[in-house]
Each structure stands twice: as C-alpha cells, then as structure tokens.
Short mmCIF file of C-alpha atoms in Angstrom, two decimals:
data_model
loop_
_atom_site.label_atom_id
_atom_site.label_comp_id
_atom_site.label_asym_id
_atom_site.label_seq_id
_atom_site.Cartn_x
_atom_site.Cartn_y
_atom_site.Cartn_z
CA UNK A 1 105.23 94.49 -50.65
CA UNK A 2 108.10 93.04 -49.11
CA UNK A 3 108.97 96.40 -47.27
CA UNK A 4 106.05 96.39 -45.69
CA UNK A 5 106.71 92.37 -43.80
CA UNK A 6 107.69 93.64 -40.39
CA UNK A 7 105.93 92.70 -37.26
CA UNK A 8 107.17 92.64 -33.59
CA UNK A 9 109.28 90.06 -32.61
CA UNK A 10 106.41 88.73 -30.54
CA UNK A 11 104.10 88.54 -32.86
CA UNK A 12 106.89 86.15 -35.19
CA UNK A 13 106.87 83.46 -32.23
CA UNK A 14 103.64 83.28 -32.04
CA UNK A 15 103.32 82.91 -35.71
CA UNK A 16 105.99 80.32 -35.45
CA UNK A 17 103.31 77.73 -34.31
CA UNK A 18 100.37 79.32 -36.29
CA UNK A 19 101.30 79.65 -39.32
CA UNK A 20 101.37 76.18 -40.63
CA UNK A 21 97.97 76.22 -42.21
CA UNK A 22 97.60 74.04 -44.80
CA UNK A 23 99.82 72.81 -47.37
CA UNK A 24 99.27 73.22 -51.05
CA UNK A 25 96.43 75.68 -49.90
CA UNK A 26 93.48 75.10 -52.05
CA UNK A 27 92.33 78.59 -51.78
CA UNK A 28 95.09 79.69 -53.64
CA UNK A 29 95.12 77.56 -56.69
CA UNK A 30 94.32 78.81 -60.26
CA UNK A 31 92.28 77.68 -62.61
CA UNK A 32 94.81 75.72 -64.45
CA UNK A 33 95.94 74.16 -61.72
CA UNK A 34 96.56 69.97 -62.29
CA UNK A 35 95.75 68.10 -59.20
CA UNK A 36 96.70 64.84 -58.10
CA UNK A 37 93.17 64.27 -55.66
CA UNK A 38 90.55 66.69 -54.27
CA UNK A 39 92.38 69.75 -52.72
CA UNK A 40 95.36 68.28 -53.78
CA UNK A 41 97.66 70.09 -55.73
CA UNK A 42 100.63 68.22 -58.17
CA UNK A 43 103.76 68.91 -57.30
CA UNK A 44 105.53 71.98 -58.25
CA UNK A 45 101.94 73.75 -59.18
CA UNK A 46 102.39 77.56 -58.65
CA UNK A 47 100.59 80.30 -58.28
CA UNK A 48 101.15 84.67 -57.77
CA UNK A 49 102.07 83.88 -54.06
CA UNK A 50 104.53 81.31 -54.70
CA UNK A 51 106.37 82.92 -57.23
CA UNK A 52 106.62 86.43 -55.64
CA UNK A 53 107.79 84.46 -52.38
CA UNK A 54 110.62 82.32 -54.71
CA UNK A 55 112.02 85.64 -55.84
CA UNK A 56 111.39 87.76 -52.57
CA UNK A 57 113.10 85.16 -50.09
CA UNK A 58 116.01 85.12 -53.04
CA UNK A 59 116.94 88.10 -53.37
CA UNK A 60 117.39 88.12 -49.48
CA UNK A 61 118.76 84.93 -49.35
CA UNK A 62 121.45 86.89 -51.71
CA UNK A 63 122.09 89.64 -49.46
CA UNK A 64 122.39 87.72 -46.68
CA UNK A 65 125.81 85.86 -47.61
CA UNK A 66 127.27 88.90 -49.29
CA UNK A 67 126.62 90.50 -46.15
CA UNK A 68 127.81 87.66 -43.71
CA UNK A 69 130.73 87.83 -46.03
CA UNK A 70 131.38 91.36 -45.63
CA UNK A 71 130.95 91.29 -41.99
CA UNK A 72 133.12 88.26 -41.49
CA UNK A 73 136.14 90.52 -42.88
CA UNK A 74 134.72 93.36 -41.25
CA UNK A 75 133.47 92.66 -38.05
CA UNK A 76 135.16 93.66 -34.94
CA UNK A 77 133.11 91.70 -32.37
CA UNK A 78 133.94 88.22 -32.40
CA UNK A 79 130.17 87.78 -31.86
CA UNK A 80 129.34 89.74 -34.77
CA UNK A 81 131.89 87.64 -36.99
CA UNK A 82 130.13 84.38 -35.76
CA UNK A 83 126.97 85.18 -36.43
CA UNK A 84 127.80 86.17 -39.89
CA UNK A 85 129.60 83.27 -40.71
CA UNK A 86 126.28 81.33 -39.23
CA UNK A 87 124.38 83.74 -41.99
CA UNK A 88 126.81 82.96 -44.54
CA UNK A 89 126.54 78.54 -43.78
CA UNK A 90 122.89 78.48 -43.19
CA UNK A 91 121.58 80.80 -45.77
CA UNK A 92 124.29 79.33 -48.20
CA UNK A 93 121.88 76.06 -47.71
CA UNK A 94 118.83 77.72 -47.98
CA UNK A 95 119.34 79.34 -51.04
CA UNK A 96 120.76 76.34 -52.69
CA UNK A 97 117.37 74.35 -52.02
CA UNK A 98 115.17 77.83 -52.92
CA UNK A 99 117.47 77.33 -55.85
CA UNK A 100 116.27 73.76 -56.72
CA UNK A 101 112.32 74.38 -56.40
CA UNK A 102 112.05 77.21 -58.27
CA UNK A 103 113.57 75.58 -61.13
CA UNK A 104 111.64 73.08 -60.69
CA UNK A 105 108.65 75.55 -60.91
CA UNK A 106 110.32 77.33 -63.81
CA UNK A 107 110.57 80.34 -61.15
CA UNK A 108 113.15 82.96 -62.68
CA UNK A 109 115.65 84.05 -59.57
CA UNK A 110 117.59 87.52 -59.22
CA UNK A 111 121.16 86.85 -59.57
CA UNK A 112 122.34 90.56 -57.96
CA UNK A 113 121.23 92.26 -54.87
CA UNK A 114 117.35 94.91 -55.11
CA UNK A 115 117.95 98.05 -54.82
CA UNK A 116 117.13 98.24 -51.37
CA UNK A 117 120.05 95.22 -50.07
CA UNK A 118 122.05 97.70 -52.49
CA UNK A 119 121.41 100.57 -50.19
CA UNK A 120 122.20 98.60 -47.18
CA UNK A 121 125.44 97.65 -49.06
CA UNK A 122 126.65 100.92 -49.74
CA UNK A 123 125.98 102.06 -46.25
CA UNK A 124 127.82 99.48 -44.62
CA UNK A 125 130.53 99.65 -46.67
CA UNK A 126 131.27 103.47 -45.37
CA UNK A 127 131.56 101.89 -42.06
CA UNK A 128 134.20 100.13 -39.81
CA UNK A 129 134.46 98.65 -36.27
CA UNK A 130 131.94 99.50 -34.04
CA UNK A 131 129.88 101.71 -36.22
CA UNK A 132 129.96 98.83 -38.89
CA UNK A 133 128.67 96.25 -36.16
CA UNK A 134 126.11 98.13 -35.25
CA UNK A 135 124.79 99.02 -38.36
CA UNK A 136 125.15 95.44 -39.60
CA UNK A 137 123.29 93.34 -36.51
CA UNK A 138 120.48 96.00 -36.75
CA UNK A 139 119.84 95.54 -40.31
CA UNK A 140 119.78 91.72 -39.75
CA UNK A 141 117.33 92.56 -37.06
CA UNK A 142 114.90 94.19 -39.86
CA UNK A 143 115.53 91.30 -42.87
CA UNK A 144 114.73 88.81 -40.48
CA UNK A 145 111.68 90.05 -39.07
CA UNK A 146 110.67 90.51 -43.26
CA UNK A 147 111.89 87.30 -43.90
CA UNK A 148 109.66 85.58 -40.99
CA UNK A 149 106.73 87.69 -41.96
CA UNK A 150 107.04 86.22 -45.90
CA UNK A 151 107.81 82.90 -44.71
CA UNK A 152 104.31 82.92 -42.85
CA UNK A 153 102.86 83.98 -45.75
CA UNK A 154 103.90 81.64 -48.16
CA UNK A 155 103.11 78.84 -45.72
CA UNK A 156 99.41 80.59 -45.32
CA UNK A 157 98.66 80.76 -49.16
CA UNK A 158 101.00 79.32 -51.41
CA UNK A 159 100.35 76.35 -52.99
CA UNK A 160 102.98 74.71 -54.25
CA UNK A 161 103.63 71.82 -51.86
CA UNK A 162 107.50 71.94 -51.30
CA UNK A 163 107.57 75.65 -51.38
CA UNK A 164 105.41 75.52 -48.39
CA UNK A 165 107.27 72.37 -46.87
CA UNK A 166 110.61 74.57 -47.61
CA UNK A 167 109.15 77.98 -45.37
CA UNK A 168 107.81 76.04 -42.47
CA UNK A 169 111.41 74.40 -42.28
CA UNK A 170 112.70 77.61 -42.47
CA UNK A 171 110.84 79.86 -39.62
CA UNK A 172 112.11 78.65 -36.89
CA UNK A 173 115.95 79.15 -38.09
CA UNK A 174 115.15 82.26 -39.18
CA UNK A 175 112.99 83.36 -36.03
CA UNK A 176 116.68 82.26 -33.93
CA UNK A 177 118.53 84.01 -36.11
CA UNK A 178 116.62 87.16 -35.22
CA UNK A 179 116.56 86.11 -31.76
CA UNK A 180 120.40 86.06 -31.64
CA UNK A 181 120.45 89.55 -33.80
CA UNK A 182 118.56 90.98 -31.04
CA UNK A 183 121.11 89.32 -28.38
CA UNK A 184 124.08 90.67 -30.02
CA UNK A 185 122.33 94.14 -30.44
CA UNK A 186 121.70 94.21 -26.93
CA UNK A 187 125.04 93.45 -26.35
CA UNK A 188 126.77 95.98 -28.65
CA UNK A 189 124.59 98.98 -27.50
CA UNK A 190 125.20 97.95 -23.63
CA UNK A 191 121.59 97.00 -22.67
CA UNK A 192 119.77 93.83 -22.16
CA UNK A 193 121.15 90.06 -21.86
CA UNK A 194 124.44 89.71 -23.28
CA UNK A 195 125.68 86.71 -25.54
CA UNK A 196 129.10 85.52 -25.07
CA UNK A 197 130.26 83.63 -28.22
CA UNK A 198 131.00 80.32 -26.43
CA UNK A 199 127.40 80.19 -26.08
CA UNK A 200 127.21 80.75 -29.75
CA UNK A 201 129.70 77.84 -30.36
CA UNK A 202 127.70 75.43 -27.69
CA UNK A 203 124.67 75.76 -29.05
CA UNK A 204 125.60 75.84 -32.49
CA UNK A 205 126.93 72.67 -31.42
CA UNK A 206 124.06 71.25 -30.70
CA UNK A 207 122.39 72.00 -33.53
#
C-alpha cells in the first residue's frame, strides 16, 4: 500500500490545508471502540488505519536517519550534507514521539529498515560524490511525497486522537522537506531555482 502513496507535489500543498478532517474520525472506529462522549473516541483507541500508519511512517522514519547519516559522511554538496543532517534532527524527533504513541497503543514498531529502504540502501551505498547526491536527494524526493500522502491519510481516517494530532503536526515539515529536496535536485542537475546553503542556515534559523 505504501508504494502506491505518491501524488504530485501540487496536489501535497493543497492537501496540506485539506486534509485535516476530523480528529478521532468516527467513521473509522470499531466496534469495540470505548468512547469518552458521542463521536468521541478515548484516548489511544486504534483501529486498521492507525496501526498500519504507526508502522508505515516507522519504518520510514528509520530510513530516514540511517540515510541522513549516510549522506552526512557521504555527501559532497554542502547542501546535500545539510539537508541530511536536517533529516537526521527532525526525523530523530519524530520518531521518538511515533515511538511514544504507539506504545501507548500497544502498536509493535520495525526496528530494521523494509525491504524496499533496504534496496535504496544498497544502491546508495555503490555510489560516491555526485552520483551519490543525486541518487540520494531524488529518493528523498519519492519518501516524502509517500510520507505526505500517508500522513493525509491517517489524519482523514484514523482514529486515534494523538495519532492524528501527531500527522497534522507533521505535514507541513514534511511537505518543506520535499520542497527543499526538489530545490537541491534542481540545483544538482543544473535546472530550476537554486538553493544556496546560507539560505538553508537562515531559515533553519528561523524555525
């Protein structure tokens, strides 16, 4: 399922500011589910949705700071090395809060990269300098356009409460992360707007 989570980068702003349907989604609930009012949900109440999401955005959560890790020895663009030390702080975070609510849930977690971050492993480890840069900012280009796309979903029909609270935090980091893959893949292949990493610093800055 989670190959299939791609959209245009168009389509993920737009469902940046749509997507934020409902929380604890009643539609979603099973028949067990405790509730603390009408179309209320208790907290931590899960359902098929919620737990597929837990262990989808984990197991990219995972390859996302072995990657930033490998690019940040790797990397020979000092953008490239930013942005995956950016990968490595913020996902770092985001894993370590997944972490908390699906235990909370009772949500089991993969501990080693899927077979298809295992792939993207193995590839980038044949590679070095530009070649590795490349291949690196364009597969960050395709995880985060699958990790908006599952965000939105959870936030659409999960229905446990700080799941959902935890994806519509997350969408619009993510959706700039891909926003600044794109930059820097401009950049490396010579076409479109170019980003220079003192902007990266500045408005990391700011942030």
């Amino acid at each position: 399922m989670y190959r299939q989570l791609i959209a245009p980068f168009g389509m993920l702003v737009l469902l940046s500011g749509t997507a934020f349907a409902q929380i604890g989604n009643p539609a979603g609930m099973g028949p067990d589910t405790r509730m603390t009012g009408p179309g209320s949900p208790a907290p931590h109440q899960t359902n098929n949705q919620d737990r597929l999401f837990a262990q989808l955005l984990a197991a990219g959560g995972l390859a996302e700071v072995e990657f930033g890790n490998m690019a940040g020895d790797r990397a020979k663009a000092d953008a490239v090395r930013q942005f995956a030390d950016m990968m490595v702080r913020d996902h770092t975070d985001a894993n370590a809060k997944l972490k908390d609510l699906a235990a909370a849930a009772r949500i089991p977690l993969p501990t080693e990269l899927d077979s298809d971050h295992q792939v993207v492993r193995d590839r980038l480890d044949k590679l070095t300098d530009e070649a590795f840069d490349e291949a690196y900012i364009k597969a960050q280009i395709v995880d985060h356009q699958k990790t908006a796309q599952l965000l939105s979903w959870e936030i659409a029909f999960g229905e446990d409460a700080e799941m959902q609270r935890q994806a519509a935090a997350m969408l619009p980091v993510v959706l700039d992360h891909l926003r600044r893959a794109h930059e820097i893949n401009a950049m490396l292949t010579g076409a479109g707007v170019r980003i220079l990493p003192e902007a990266m610093a500045v408005n990391d800055h700011k942030r």
